[in-house]
mmCIF file of C-alpha atoms in Angstrom:
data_model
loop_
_atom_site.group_PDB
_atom_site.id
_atom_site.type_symbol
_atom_site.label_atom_id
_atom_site.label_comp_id
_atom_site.label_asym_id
_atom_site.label_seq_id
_atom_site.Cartn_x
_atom_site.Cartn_y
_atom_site.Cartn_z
ATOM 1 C CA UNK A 636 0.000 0.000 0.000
ATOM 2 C CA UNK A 637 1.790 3.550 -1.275
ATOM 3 C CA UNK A 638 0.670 6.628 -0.602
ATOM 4 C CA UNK A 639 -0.845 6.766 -4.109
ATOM 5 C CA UNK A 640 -3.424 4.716 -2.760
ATOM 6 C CA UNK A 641 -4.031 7.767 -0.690
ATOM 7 C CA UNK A 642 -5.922 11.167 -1.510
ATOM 8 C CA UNK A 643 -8.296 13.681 0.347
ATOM 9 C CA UNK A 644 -11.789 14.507 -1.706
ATOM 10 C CA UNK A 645 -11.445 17.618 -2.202
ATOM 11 C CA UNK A 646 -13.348 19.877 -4.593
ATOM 12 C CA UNK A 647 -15.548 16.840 -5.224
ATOM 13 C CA UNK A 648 -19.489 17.088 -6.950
ATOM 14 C CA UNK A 649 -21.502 14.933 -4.187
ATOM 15 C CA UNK A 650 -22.800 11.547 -6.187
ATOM 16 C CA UNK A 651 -26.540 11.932 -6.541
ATOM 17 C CA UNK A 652 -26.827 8.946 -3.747
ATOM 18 C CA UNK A 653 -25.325 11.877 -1.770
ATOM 19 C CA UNK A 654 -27.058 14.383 -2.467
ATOM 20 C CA UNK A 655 -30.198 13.078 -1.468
ATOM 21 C CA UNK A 656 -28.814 12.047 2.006
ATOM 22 C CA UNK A 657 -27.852 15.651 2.135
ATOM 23 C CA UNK A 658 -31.062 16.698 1.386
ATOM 24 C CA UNK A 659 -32.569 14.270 3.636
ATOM 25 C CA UNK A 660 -30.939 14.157 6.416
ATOM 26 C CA UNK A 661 -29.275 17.658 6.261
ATOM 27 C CA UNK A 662 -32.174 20.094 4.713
ATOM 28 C CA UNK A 663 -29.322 20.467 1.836
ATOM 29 C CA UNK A 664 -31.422 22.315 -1.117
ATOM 30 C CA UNK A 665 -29.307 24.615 -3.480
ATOM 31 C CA UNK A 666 -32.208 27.944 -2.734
ATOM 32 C CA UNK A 667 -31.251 26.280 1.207
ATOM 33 C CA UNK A 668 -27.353 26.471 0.648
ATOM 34 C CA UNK A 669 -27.310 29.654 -1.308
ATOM 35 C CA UNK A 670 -29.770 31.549 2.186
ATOM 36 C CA UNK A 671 -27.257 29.575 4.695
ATOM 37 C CA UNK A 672 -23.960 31.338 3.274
ATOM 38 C CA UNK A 673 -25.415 34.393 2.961
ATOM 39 C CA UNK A 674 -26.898 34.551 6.469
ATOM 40 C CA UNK A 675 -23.551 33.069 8.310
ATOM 41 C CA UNK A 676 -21.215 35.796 6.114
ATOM 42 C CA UNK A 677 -23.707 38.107 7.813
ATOM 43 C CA UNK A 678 -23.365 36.416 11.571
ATOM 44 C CA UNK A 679 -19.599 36.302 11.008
ATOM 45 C CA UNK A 680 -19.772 40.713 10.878
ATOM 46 C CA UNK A 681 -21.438 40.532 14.040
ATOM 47 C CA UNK A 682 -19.338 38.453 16.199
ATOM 48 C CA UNK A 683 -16.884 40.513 15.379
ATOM 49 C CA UNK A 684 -14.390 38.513 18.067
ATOM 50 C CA UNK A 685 -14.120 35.742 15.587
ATOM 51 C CA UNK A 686 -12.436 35.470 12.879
ATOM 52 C CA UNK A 687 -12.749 32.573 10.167
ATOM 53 C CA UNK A 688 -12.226 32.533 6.688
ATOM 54 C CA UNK A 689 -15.226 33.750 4.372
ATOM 55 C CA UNK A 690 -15.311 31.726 1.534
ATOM 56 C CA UNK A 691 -17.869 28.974 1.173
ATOM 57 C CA UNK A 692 -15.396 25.519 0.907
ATOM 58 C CA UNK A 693 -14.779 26.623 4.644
ATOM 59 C CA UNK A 694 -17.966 27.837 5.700
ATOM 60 C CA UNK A 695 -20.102 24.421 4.239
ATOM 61 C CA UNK A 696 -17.876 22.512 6.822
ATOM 62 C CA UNK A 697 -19.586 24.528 9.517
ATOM 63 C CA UNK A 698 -22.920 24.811 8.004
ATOM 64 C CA UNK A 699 -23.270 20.950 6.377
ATOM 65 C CA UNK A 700 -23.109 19.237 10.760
ATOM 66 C CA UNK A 701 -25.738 22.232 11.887
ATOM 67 C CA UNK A 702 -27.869 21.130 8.592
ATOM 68 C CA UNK A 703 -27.544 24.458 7.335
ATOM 69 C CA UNK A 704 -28.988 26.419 10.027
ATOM 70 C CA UNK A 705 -26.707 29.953 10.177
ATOM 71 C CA UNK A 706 -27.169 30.361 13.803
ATOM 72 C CA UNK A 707 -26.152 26.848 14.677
ATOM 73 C CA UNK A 708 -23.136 26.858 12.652
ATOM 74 C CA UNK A 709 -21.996 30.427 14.028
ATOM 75 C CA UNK A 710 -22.439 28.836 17.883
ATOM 76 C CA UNK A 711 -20.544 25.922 16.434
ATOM 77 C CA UNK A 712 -17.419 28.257 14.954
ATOM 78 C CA UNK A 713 -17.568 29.821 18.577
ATOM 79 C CA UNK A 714 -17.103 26.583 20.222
ATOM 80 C CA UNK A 715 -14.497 25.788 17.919
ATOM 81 C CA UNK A 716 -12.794 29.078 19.037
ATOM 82 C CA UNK A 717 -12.875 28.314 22.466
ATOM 83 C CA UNK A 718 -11.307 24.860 22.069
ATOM 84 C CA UNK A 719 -8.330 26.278 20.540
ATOM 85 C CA UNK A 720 -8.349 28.966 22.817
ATOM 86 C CA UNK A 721 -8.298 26.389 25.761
ATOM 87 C CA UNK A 722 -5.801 23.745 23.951
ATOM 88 C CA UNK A 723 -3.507 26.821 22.696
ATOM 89 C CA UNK A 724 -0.506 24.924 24.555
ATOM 90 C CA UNK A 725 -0.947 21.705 22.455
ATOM 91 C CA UNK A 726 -2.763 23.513 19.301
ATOM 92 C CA UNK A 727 -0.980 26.366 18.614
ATOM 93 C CA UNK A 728 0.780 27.100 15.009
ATOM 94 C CA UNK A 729 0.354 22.876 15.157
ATOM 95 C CA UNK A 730 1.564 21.630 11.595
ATOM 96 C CA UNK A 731 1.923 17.876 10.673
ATOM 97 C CA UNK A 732 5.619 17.905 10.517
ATOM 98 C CA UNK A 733 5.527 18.483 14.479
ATOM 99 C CA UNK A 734 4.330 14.820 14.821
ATOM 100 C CA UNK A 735 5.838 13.272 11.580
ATOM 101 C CA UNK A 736 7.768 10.566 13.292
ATOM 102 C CA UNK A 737 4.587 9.367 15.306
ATOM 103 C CA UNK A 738 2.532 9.713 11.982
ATOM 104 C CA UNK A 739 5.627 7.298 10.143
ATOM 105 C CA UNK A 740 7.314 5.297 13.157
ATOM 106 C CA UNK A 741 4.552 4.472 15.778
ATOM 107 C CA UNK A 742 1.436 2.082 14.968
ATOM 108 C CA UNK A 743 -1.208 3.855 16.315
ATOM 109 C CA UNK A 744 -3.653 6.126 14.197
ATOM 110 C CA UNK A 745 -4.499 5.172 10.560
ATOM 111 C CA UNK A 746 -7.366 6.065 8.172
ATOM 112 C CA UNK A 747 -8.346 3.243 5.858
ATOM 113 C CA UNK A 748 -8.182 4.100 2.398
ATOM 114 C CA UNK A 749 -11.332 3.444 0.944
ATOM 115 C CA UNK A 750 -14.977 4.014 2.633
ATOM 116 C CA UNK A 751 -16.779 1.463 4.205
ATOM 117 C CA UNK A 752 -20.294 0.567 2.571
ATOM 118 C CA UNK A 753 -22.407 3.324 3.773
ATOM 119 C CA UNK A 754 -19.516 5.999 2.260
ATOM 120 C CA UNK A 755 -17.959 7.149 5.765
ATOM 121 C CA UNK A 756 -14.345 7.162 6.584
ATOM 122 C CA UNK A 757 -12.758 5.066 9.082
ATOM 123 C CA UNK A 758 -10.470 6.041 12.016
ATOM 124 C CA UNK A 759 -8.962 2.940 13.339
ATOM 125 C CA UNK A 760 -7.127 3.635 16.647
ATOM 126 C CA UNK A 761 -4.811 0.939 18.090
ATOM 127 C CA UNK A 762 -4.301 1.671 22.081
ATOM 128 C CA UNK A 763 -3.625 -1.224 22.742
ATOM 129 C CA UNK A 764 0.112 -3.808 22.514
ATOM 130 C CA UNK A 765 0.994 -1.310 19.870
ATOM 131 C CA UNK A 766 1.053 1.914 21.536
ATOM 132 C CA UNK A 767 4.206 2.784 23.375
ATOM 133 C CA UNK A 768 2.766 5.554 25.538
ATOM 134 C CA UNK A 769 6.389 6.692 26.682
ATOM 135 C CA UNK A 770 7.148 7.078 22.678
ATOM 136 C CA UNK A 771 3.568 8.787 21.693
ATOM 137 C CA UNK A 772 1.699 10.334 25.041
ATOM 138 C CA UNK A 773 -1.612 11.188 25.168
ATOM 139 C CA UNK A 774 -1.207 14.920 24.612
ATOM 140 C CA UNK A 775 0.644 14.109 20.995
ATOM 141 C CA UNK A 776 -1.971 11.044 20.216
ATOM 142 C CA UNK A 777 -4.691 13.627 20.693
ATOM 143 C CA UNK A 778 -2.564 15.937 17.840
ATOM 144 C CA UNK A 779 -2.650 13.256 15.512
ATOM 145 C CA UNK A 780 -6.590 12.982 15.908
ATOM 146 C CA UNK A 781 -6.729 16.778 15.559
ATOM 147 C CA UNK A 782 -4.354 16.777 12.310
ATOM 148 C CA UNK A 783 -6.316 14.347 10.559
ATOM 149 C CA UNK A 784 -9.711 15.869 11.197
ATOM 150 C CA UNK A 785 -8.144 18.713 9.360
ATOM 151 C CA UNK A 786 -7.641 17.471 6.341
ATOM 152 C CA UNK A 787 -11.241 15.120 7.039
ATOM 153 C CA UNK A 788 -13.295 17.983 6.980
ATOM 154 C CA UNK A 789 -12.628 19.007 3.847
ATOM 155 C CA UNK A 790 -14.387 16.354 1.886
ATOM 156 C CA UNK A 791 -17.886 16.924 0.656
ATOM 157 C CA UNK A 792 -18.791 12.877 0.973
ATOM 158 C CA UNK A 793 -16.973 13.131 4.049
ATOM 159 C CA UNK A 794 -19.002 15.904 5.285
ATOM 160 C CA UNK A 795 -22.707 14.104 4.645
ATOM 161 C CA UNK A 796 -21.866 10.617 5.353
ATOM 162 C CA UNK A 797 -20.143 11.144 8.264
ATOM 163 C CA UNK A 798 -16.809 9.409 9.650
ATOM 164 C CA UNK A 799 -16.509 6.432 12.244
ATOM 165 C CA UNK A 800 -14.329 5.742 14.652
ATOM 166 C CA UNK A 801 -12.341 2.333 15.744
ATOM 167 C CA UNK A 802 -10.894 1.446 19.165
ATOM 168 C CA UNK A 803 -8.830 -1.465 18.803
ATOM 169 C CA UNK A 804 -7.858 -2.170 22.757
ATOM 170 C CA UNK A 805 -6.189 -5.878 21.733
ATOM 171 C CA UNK A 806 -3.450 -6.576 24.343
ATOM 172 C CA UNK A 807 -4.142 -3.547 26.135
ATOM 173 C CA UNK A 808 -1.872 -2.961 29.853
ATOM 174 C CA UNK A 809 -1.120 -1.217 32.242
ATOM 175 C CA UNK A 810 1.448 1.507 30.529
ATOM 176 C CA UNK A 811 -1.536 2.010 28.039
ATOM 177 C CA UNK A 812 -4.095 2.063 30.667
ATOM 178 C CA UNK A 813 -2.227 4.816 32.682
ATOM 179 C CA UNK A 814 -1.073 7.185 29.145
ATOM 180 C CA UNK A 815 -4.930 7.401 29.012
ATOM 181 C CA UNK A 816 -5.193 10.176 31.366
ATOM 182 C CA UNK A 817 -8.023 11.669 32.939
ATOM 183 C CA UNK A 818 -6.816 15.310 30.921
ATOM 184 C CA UNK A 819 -6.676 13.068 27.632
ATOM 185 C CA UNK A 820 -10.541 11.727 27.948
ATOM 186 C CA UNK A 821 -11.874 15.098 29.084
ATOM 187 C CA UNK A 822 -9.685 16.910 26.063
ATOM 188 C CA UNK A 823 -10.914 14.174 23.555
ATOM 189 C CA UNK A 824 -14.860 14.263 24.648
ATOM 190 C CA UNK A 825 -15.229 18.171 24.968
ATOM 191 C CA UNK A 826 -13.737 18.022 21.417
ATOM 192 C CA UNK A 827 -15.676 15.208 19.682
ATOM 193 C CA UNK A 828 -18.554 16.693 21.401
ATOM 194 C CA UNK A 829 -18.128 20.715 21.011
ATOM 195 C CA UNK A 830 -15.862 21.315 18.705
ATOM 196 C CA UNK A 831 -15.788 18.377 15.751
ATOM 197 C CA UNK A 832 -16.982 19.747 12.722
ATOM 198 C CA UNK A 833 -17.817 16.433 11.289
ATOM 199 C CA UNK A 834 -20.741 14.188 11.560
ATOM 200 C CA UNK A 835 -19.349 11.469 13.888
ATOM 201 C CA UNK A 836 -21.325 8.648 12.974
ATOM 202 C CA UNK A 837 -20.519 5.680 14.812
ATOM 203 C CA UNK A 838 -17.600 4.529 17.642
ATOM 204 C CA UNK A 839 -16.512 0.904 17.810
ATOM 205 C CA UNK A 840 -14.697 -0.148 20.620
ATOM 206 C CA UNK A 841 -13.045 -3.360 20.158
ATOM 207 C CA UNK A 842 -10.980 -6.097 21.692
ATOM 208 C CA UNK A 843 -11.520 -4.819 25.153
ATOM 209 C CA UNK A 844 -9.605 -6.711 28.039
ATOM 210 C CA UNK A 845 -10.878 -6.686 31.369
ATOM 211 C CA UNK A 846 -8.812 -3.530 32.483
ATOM 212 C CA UNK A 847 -10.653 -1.647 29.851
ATOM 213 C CA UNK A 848 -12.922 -0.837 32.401
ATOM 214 C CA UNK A 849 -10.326 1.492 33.979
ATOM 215 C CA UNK A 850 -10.527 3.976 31.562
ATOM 216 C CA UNK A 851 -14.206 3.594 31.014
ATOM 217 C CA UNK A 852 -14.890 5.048 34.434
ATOM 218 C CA UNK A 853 -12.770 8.024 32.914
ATOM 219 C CA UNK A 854 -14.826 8.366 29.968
ATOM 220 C CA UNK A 855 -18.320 7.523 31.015
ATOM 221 C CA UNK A 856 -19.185 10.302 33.045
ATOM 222 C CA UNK A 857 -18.279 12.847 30.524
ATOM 223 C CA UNK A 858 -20.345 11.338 27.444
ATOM 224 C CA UNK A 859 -23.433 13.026 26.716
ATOM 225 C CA UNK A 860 -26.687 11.390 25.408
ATOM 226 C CA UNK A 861 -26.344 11.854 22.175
ATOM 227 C CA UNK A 862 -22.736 10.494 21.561
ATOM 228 C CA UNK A 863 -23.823 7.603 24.417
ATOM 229 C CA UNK A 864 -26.085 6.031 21.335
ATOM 230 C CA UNK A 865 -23.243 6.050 18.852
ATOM 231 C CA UNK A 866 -21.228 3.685 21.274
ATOM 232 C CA UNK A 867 -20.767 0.220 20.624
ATOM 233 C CA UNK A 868 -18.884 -2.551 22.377
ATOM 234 C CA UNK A 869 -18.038 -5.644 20.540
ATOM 235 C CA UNK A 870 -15.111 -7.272 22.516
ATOM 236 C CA UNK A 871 -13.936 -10.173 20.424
ATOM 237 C CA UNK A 872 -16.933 -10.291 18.467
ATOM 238 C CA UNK A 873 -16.386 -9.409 15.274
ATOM 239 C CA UNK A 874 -19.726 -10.211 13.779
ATOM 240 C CA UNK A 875 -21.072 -7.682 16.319
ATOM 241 C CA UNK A 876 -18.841 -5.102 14.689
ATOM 242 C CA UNK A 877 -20.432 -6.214 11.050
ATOM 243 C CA UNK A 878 -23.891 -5.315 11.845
ATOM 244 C CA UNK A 879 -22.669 -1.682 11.621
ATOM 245 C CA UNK A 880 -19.541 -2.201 9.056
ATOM 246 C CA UNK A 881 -19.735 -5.357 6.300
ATOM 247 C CA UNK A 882 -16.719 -7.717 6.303
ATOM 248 C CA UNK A 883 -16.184 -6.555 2.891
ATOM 249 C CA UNK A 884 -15.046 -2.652 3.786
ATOM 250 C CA UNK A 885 -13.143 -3.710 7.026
ATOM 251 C CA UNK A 886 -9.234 -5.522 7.256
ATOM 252 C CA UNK A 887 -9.002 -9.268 8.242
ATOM 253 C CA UNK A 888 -8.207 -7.983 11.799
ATOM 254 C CA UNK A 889 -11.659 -7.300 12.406
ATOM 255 C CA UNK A 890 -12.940 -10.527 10.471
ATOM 256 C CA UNK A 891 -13.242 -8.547 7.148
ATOM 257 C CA UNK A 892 -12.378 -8.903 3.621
ATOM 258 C CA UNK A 893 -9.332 -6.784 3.325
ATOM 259 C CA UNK A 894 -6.032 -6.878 3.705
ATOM 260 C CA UNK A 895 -4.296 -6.625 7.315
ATOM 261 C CA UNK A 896 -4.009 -3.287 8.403
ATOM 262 C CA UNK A 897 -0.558 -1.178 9.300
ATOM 263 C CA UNK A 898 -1.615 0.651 12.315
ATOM 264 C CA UNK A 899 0.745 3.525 11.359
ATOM 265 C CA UNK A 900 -0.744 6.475 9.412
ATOM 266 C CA UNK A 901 3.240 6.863 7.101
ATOM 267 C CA UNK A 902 1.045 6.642 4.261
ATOM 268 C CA UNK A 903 -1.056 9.725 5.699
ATOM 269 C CA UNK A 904 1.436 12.032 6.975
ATOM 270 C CA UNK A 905 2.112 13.276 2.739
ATOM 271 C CA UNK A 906 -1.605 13.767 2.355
ATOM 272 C CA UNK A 907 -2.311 15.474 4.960
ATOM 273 C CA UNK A 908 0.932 17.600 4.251
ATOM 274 C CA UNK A 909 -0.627 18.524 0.630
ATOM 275 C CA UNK A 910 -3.311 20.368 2.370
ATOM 276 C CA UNK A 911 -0.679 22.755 4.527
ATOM 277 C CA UNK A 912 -2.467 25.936 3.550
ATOM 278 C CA UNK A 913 -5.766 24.344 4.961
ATOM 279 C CA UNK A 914 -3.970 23.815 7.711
ATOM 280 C CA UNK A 915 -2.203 27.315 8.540
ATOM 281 C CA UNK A 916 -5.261 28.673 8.090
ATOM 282 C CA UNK A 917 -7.107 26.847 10.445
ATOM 283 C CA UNK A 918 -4.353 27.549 12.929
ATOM 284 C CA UNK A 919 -5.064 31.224 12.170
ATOM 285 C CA UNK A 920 -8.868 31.035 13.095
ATOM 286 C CA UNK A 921 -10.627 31.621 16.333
ATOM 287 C CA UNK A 922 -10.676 34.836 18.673
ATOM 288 C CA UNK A 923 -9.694 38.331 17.272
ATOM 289 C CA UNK A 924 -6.234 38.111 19.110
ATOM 290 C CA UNK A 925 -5.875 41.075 21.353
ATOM 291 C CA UNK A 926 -3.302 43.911 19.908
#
């Protein structure tokens, strides 16, 4: 697998299967898209302590989660703000070169490919036997989820059918047990829920030993509602896992179809360095910094 086998979506015309989920599920009507820009360019004058980009690649990814309702996508850029504002230590001027050896070296984050069979990417995250903590803490795995999320949000499939999320836990101890600090899960939830401006679809966790339940005391407490439906535990049970994903879009490691997967994202790290302009300009969005 090269990194040819690799691209992000950009600038792509939605298939027509997408277009009407976008216009079922998210309102999405041209006369609907065409009111929506022109009504958040307006909201972006008034909160004048923000500052995002203008043009309407960047404002869809705010507008396409909040179904195209202005004042929903405005409270979601604010949110967004805030994050960074409160991560600036660990987000600041953050560029994927800062992490390139635990994109290329470590096996811990990779996106697969191709989509699975409803169109969504898939995150697969391996904290488990694979992840040296001491190598890749928390605070840096958290910066690879936040660099590739980047370059996620700026597909238009991407955007409508949503992403999903896989927690592979196989041989998970006590050094990976402990790098998942309380700071980490609190980070990672207030960002998934607050400030992710992606549909997040589905998480799988899977493979859980019993020491799992550990960090799941972390976790539980700060998982709202909404994101508590889109959680599903599988264990060792694979065909669990394909009620939501067939065997056909998923590697042989979860009893699919595909070839084994590398748990390191090396054939990432270039793709996600084509979009560097995406990404200094996202660094450059949030609060009016003070003069």
């Amino acid at each position: 697998m090269t990194s040819s086998d690799f691209r992000i979506e950009r600038n792509v015309e939605l298939s027509d299967e997408t277009k009407a989920i976008a216009e079922q599920e998210l309102r999405e009507t041209p006369e609907r898209v065409r009111e929506a820009l022109e009504r958040l360019k307006e909201l972006m004058k008034e909160n004048k302590d923000l500052y995002f980009g203008d043009d309407d690649e960047l404002l869809t990814i705010f507008l396409r989660p909040c179904k195209w309702y202005p004042e929903s996508a405005i409270a979601l850029m604010r949110r967004v703000a805030e994050f960074k504002r409160d991560n600036a230590s660990l987000l600041d001027g953050l560029l994927p070169e800062h992490e390139k050896v635990a994109f290329e070296d470590h096996k811990v984050v990779n996106v697969m490919k191709g989509r699975d069979d409803k169109g969504r990417r898939i995150l697969i995250v391996s904290v488990g036997g694979t992840w040296d903590p001491k190598k890749v803490n928390a605070d840096q795995l958290f910066r690879l989820f936040y660099l590739i999320h980047e370059a996620a949000m700026l597909e238009p499939e991407s955007q409508v059918r949503g992403t999903v999320v896989l927690m592979d836990f196989h041989k998970m101890g006590w050094s990976q047990t402990m790098g998942l600090t309380p700071a980490f899960s609190k980070r990672l939830l207030t960002f998934i829920q607050d400030a992710l401006p992606l549909r997040l679809k589905e998480v799988h966790f899977v493979k859980e030993p019993m020491i799992f339940n550990v960090v799941w005391k972390m976790f539980k407490p700060l998982i709202r509602e909404k994101l508590k439906t889109r959680i599903f535990f599988h264990g060792s049970n694979m065909s669990s896992l394909h009620k939501h994903i067939k065997p056909t879009h998923l590697p042989s490691d979860y009893g699919g179809e595909l070839d084994e997967i590398d748990y390191s994202a090396a054939d990432w790290y270039p793709v996600i360095n084509d979009v560097l302009p995406h990404i200094n300009n996202w660094n450059s969005y949030g609060f009016v910094k003070k003069t």
